[in-house]
PDB file of C-alpha atoms in Angstrom:
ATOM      1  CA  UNK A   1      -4.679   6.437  48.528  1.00  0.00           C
ATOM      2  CA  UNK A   2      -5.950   4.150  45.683  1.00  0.00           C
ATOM      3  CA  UNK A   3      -6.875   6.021  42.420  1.00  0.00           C
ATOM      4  CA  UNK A   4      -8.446   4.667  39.433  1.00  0.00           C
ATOM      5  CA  UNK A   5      -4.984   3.667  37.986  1.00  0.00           C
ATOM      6  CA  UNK A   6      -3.881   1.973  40.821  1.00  0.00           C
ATOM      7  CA  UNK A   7      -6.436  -0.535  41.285  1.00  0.00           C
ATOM      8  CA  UNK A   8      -4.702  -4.015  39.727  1.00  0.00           C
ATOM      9  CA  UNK A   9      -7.776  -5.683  38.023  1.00  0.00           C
ATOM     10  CA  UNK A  10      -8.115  -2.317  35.637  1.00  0.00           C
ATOM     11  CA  UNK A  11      -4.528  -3.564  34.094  1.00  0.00           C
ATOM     12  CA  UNK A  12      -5.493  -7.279  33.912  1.00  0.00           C
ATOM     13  CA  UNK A  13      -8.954  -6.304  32.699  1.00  0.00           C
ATOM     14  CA  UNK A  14      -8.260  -4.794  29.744  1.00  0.00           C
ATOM     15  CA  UNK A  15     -10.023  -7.255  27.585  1.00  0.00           C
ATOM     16  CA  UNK A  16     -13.047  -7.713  30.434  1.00  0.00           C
ATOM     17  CA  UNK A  17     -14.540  -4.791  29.950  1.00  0.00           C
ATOM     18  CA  UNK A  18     -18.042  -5.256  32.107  1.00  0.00           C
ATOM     19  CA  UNK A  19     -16.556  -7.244  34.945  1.00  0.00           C
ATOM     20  CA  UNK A  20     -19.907  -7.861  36.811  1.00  0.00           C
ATOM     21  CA  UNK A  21     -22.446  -7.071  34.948  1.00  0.00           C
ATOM     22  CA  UNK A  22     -25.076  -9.834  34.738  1.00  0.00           C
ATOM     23  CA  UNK A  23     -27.242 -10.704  37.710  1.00  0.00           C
ATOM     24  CA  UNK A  24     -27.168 -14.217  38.744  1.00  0.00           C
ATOM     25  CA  UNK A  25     -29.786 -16.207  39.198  1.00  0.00           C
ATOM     26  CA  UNK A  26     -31.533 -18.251  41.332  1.00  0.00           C
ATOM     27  CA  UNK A  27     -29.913 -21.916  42.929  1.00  0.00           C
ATOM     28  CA  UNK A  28     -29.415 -24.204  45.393  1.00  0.00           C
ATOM     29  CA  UNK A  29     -27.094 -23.021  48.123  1.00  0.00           C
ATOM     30  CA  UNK A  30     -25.190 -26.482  49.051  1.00  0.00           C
ATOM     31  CA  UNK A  31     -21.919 -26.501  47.716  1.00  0.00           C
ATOM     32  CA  UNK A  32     -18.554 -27.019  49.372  1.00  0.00           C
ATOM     33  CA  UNK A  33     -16.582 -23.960  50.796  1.00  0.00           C
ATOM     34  CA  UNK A  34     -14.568 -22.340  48.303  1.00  0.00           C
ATOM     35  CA  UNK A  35     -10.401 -23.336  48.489  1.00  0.00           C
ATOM     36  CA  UNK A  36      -7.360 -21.111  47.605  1.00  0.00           C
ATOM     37  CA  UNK A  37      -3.766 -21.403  48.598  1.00  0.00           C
ATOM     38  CA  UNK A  38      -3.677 -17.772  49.596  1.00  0.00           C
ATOM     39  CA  UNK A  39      -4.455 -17.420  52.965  1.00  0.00           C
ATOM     40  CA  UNK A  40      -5.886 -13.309  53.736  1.00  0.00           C
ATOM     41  CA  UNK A  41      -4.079 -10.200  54.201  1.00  0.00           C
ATOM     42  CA  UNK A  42      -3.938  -9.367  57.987  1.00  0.00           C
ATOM     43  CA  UNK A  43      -3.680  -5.705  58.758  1.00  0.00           C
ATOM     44  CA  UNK A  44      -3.174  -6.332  62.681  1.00  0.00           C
ATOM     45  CA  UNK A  45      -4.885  -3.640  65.211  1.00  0.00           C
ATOM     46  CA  UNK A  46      -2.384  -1.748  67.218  1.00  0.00           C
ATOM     47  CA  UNK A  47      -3.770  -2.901  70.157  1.00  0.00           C
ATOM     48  CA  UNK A  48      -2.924  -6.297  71.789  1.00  0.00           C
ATOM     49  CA  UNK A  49      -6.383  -7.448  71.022  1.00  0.00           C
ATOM     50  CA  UNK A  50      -9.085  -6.416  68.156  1.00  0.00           C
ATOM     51  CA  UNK A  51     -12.568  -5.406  69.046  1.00  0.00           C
ATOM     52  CA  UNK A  52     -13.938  -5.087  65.673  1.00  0.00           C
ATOM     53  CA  UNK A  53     -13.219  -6.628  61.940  1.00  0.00           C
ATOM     54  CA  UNK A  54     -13.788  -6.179  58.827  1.00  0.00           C
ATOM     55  CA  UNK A  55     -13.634  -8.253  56.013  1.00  0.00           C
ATOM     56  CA  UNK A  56     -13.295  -6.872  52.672  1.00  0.00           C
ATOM     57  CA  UNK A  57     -12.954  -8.508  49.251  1.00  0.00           C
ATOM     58  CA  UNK A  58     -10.797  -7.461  46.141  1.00  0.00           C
ATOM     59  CA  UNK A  59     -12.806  -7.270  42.766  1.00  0.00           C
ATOM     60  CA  UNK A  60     -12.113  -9.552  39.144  1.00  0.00           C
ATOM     61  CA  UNK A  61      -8.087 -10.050  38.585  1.00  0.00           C
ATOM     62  CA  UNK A  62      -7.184  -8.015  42.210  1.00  0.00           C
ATOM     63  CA  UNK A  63      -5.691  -9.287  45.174  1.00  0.00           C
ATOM     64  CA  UNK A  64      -5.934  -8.476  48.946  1.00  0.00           C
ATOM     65  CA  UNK A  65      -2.665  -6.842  48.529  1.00  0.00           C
ATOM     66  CA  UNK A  66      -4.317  -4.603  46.415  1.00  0.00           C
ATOM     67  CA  UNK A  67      -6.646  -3.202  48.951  1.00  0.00           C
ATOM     68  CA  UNK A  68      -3.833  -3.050  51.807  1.00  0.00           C
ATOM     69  CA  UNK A  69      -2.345   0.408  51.062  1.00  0.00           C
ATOM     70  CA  UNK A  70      -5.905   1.868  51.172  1.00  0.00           C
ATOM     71  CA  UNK A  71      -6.768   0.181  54.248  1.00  0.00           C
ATOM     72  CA  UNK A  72      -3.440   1.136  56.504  1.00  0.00           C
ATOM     73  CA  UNK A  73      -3.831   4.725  55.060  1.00  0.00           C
ATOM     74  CA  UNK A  74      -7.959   4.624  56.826  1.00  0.00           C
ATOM     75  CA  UNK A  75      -7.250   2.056  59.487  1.00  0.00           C
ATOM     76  CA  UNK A  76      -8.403   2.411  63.235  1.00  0.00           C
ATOM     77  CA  UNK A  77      -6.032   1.320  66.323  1.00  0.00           C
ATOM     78  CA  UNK A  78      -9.051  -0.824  67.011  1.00  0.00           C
ATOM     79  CA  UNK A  79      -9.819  -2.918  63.490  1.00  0.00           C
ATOM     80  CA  UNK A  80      -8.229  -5.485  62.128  1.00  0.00           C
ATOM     81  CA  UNK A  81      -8.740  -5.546  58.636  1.00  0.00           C
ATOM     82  CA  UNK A  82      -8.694  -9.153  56.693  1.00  0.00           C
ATOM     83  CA  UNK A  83      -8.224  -8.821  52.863  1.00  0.00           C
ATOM     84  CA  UNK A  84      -8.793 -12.629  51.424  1.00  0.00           C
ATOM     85  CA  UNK A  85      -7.436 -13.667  48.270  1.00  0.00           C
ATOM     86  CA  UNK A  86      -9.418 -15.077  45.758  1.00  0.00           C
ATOM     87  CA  UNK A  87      -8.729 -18.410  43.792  1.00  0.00           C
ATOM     88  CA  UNK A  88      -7.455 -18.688  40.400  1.00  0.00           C
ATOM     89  CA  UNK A  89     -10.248 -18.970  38.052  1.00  0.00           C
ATOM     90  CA  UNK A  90     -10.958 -19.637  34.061  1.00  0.00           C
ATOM     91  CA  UNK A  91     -13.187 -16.868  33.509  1.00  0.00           C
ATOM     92  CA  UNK A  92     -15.486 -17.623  30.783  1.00  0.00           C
ATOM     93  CA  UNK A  93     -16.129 -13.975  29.763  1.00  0.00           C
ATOM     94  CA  UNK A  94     -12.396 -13.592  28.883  1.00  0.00           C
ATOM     95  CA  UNK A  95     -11.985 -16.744  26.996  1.00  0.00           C
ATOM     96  CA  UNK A  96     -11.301 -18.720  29.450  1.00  0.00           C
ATOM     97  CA  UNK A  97      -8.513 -16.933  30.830  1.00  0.00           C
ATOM     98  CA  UNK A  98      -7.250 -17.824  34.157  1.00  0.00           C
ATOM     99  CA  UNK A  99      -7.275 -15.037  36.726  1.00  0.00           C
ATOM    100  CA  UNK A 100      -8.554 -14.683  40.900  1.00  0.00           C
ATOM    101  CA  UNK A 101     -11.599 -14.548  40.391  1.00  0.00           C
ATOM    102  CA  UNK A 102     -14.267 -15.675  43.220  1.00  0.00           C
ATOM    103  CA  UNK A 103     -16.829 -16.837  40.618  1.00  0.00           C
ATOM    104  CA  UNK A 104     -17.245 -17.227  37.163  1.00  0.00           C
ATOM    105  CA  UNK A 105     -18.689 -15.018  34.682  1.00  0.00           C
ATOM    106  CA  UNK A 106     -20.309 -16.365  32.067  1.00  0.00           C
ATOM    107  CA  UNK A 107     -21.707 -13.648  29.932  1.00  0.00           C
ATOM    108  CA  UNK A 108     -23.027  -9.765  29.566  1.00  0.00           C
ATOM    109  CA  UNK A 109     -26.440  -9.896  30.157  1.00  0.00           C
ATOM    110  CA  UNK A 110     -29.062  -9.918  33.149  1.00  0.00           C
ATOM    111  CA  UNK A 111     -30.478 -13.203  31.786  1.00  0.00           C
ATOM    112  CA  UNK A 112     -27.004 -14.771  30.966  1.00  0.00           C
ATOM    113  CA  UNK A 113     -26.614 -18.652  32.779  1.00  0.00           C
ATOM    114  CA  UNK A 114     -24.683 -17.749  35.916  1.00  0.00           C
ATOM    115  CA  UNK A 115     -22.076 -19.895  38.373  1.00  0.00           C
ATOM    116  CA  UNK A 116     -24.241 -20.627  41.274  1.00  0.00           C
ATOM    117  CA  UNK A 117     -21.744 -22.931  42.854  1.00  0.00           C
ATOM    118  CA  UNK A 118     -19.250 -20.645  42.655  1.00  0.00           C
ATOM    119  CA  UNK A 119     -20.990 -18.036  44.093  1.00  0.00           C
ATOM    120  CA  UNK A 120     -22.015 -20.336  46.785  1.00  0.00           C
ATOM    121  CA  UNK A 121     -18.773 -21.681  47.745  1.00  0.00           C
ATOM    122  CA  UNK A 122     -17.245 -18.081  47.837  1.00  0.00           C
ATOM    123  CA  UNK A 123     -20.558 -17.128  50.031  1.00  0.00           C
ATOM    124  CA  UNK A 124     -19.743 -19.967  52.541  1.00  0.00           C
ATOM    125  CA  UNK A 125     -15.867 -19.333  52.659  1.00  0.00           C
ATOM    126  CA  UNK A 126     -16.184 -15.820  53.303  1.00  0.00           C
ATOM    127  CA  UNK A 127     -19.018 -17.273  55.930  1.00  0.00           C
ATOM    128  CA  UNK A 128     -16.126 -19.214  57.595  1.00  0.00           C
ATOM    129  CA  UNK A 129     -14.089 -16.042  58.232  1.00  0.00           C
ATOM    130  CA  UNK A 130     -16.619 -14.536  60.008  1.00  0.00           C
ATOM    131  CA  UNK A 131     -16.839 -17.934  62.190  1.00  0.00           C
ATOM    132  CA  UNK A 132     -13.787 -17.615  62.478  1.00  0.00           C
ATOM    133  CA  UNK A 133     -13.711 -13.950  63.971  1.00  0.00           C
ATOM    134  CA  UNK A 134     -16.878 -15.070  66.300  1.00  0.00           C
ATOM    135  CA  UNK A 135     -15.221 -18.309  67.343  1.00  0.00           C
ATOM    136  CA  UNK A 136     -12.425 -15.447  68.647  1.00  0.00           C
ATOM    137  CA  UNK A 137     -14.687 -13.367  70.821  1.00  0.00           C
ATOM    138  CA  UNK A 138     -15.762 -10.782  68.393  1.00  0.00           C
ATOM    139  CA  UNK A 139     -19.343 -10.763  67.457  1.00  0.00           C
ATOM    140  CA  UNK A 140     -21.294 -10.296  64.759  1.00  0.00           C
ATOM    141  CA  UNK A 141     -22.469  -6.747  65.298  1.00  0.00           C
ATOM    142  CA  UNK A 142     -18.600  -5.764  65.299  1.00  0.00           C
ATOM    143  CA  UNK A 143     -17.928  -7.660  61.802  1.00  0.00           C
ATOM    144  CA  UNK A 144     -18.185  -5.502  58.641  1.00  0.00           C
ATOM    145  CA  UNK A 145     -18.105  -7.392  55.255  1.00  0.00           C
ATOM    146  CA  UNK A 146     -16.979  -5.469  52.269  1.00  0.00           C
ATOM    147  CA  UNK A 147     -15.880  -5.856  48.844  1.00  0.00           C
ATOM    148  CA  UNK A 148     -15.200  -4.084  45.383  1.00  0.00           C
ATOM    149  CA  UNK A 149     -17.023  -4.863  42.356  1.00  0.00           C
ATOM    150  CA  UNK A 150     -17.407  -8.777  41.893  1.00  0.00           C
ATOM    151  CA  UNK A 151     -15.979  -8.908  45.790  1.00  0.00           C
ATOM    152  CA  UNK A 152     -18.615  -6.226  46.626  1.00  0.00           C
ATOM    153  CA  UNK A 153     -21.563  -8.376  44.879  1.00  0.00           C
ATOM    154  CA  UNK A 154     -20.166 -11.620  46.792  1.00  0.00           C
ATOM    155  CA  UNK A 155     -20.155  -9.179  50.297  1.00  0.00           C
ATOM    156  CA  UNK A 156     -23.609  -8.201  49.729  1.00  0.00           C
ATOM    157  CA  UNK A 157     -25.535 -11.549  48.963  1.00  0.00           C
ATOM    158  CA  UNK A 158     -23.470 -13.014  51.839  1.00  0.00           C
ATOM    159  CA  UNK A 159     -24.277 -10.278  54.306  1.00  0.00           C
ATOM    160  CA  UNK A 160     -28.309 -10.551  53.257  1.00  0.00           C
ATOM    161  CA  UNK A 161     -28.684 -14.518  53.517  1.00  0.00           C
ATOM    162  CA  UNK A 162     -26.094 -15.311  56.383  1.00  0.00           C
ATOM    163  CA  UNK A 163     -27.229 -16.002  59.922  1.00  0.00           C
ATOM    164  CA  UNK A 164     -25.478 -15.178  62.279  1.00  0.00           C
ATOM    165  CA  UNK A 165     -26.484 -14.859  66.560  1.00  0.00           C
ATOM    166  CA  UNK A 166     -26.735 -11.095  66.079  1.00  0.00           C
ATOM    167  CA  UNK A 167     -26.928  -8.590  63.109  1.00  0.00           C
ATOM    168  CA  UNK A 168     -24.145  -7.836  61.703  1.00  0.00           C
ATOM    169  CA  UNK A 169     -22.582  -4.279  62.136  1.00  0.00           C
ATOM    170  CA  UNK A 170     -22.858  -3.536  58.103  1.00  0.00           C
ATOM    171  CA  UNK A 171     -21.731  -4.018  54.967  1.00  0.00           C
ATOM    172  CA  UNK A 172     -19.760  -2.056  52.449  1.00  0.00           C
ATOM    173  CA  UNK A 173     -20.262  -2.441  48.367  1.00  0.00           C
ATOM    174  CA  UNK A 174     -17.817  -0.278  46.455  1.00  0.00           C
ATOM    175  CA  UNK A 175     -18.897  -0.402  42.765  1.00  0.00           C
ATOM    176  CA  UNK A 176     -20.898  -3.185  43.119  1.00  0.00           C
ATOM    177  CA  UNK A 177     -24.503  -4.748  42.531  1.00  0.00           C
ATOM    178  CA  UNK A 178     -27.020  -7.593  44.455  1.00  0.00           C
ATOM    179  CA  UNK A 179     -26.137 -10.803  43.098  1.00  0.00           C
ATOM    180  CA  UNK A 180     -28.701 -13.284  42.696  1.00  0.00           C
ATOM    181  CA  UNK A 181     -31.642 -10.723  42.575  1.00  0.00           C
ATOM    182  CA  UNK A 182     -34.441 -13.052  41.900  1.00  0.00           C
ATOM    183  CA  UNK A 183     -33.748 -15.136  45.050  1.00  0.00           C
ATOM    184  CA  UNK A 184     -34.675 -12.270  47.313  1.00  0.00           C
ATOM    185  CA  UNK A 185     -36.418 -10.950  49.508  1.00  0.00           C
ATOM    186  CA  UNK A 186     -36.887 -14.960  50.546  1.00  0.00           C
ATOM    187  CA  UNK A 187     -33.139 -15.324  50.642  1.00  0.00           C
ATOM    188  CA  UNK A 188     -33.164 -12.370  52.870  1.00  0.00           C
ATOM    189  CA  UNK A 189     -32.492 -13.891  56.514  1.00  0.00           C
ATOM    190  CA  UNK A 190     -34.348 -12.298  59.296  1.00  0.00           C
ATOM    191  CA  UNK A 191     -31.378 -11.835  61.801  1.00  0.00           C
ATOM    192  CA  UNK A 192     -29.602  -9.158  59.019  1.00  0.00           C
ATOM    193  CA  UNK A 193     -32.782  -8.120  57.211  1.00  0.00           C
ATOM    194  CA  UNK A 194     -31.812  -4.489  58.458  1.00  0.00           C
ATOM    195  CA  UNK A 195     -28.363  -4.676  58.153  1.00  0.00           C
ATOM    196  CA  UNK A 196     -26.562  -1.343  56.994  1.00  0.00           C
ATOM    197  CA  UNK A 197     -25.204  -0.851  53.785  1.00  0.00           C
ATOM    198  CA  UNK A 198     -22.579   1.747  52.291  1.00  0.00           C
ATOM    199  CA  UNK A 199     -23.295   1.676  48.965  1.00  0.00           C
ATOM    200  CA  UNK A 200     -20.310   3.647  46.973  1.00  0.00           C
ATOM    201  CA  UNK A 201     -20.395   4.130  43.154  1.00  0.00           C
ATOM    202  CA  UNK A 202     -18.459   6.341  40.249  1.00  0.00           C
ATOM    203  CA  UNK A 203     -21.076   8.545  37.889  1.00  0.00           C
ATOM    204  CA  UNK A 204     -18.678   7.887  35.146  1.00  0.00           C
ATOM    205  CA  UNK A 205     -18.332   3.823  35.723  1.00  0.00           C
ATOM    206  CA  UNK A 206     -18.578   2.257  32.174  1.00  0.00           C
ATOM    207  CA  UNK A 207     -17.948  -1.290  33.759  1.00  0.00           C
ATOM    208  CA  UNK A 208     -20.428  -1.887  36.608  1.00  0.00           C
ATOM    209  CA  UNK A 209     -22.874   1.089  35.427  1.00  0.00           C
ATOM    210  CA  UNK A 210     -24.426   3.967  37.615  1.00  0.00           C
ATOM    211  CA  UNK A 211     -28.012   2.587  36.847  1.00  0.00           C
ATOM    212  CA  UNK A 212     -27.154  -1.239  37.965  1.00  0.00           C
ATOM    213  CA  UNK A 213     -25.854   0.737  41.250  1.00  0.00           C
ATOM    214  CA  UNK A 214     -28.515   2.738  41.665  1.00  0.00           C
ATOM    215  CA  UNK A 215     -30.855  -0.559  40.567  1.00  0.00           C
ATOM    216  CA  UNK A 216     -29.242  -2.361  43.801  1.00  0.00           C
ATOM    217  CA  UNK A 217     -29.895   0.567  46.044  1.00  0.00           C
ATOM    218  CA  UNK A 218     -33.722   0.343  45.297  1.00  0.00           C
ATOM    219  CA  UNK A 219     -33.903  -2.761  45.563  1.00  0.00           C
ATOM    220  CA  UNK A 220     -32.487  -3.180  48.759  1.00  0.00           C
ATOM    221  CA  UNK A 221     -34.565  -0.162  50.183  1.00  0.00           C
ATOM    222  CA  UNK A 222     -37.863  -1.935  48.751  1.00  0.00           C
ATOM    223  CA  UNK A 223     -36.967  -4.622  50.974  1.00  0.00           C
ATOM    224  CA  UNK A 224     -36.459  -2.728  54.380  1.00  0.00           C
ATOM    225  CA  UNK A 225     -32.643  -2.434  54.309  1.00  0.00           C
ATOM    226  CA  UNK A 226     -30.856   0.807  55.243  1.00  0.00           C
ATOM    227  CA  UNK A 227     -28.898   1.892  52.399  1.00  0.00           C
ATOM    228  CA  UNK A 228     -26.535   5.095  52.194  1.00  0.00           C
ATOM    229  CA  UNK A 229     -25.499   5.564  48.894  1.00  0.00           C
ATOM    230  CA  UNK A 230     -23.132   7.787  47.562  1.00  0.00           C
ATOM    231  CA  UNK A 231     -22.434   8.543  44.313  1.00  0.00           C
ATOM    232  CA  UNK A 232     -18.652  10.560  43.301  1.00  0.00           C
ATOM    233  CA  UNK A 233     -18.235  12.383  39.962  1.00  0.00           C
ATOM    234  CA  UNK A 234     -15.931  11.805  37.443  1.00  0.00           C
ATOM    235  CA  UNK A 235     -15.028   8.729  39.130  1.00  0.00           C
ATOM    236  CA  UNK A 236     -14.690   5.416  36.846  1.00  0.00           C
ATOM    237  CA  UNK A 237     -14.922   2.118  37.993  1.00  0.00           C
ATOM    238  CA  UNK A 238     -12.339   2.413  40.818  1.00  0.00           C
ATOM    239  CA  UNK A 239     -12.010   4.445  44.241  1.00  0.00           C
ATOM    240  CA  UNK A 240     -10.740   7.687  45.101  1.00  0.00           C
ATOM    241  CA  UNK A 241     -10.049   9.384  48.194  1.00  0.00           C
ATOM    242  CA  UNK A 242     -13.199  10.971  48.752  1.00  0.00           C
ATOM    243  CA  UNK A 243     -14.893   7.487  48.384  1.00  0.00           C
ATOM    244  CA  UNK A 244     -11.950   6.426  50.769  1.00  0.00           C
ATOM    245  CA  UNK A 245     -12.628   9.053  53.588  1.00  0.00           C
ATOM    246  CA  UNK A 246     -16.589   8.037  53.311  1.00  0.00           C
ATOM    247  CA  UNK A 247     -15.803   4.220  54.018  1.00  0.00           C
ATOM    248  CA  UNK A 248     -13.733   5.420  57.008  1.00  0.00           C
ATOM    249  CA  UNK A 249     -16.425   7.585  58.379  1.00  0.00           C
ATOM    250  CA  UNK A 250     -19.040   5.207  57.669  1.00  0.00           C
ATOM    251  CA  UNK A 251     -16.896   2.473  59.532  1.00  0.00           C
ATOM    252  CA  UNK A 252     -16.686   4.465  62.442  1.00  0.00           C
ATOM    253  CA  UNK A 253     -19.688   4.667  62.740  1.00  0.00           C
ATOM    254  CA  UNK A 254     -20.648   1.399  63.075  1.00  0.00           C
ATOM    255  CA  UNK A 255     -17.511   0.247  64.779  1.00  0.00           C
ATOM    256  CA  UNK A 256     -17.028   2.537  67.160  1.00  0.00           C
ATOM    257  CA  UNK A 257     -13.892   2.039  69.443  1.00  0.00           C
ATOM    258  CA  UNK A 258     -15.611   2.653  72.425  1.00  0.00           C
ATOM    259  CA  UNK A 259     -15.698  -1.027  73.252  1.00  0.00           C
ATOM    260  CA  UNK A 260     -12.011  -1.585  74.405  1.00  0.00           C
ATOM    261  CA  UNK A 261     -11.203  -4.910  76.134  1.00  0.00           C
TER     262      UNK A 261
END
């Protein structure tokens, strides 16, 4: 299982100490799709055919390969799991150090400028992998999108103003926060308005804080969505297994695998 010290960004990070912190602001939502090289991780079901996905996004400096020991040791026969990659980025927080980032960062502060475009091409790529997962004969209430910190922000605001033909079956935010705050509720689209959310987060996170968690959980209640939030102690900003065993139940939940083809 993934600790604390194994997650990646933690040993690229070590100058970036807030990775997420800021919430971004509002902006027009017409930019291209986001490009990278590195096409996703693919943990395959065991099964000739999928009846459920889940999409799940690495946070600041990570990779999908990250991600993929955690998700073979919780996988189900029925799931396949995609783990994109995210672009190399100059991250203005660290100087302008490059790193895979899925949007830029500009600054420590919840009034700090933000990258709008960048959160809006990462919002419509990760929008084409669902497509893409529809356009295969799994719908939208059997698509989870997920992500850790930064990739946790990008799953949520993507999850809230997406439209798909049905809801989608949830979303997952490990250590994360609502982007873009000040856009909703009128960003909220109707179809996944009541979307589920896990909502996991470390009493002892110094990076992306308890309160800006726990901020992001009211929020999203205020507006009618179904949160379950969990909170683990002693855990940084990271995962442990407990957090682990939670996503898998939670996932079962809402992707059962009693709809076998």
């Amino acid at each position: 299982m993934l600790s604390k010290e194994h997650v990646p960004l933690m040993v690229i990070l070590l100058c970036a100490i807030a990775v997420t912190v800021s919430r971004l602001m509002a902006g027009q939502e017409m930019d291209p799709v986001l490009t990278t090289d590195d096409a996703p991780i693919v943990i395959k079901a065991d099964r000739k055919k999928h009846t459920a996905t889940v999409i799940f996004l690495h946070g600041l400096g990570d990779s999908g390969n990250g991600w993929k020991p955690a998700f073979k040791d919780i996988k189900e026969s029925h799931i396949k799991y995609v783990l994109p990659n995210a672009p190399p980025l100059a991250v203005t927080l660290n100087s302008g150090f490059v790193m895979p980032a899925w949007y830029d960062i500009k600054a420590l502060s919840e009034d700090a400028p933000e990258d709008i475009g960048g959160i809006n091409r990462t919002a419509n790529y990760v929008g084409s992998l669902v497509q893409k997962e529809i356009d295969d004969g799994i719908p939208a209430d059997r698509i989870v999108l997920g992500g850790f910190s930064q990739g946790g922000a990008v799953a949520l605001f993507t999850g809230l103003t997406m439209d798909t033909p049905t809801p989608l079956a949830g979303i997952v935010a490990l250590s994360a926060y609502l982007p873009r705050r000040t856009e909703f509720p009128a960003a909220l689209q109707a179809v996944n308005a009541k979307v589920n959310v896990f909502q996991g987060h470390g009493d002892s996170d110094n990076i992306v804080t308890p309160l800006w968690g726990n901020q992001t959980r009211e929020y999203l209640e205020q507006m009618g969505v179904p949160v379950e939030f969990k909170t683990y102690v002693g855990m940084a900003h990271g995962v442990n297994e407990a957090e682990l065993g939670d996503m898998k139940d939670w996932l079962a939940e809402r992707l059962p695998a009693a709809m076998h083809r």
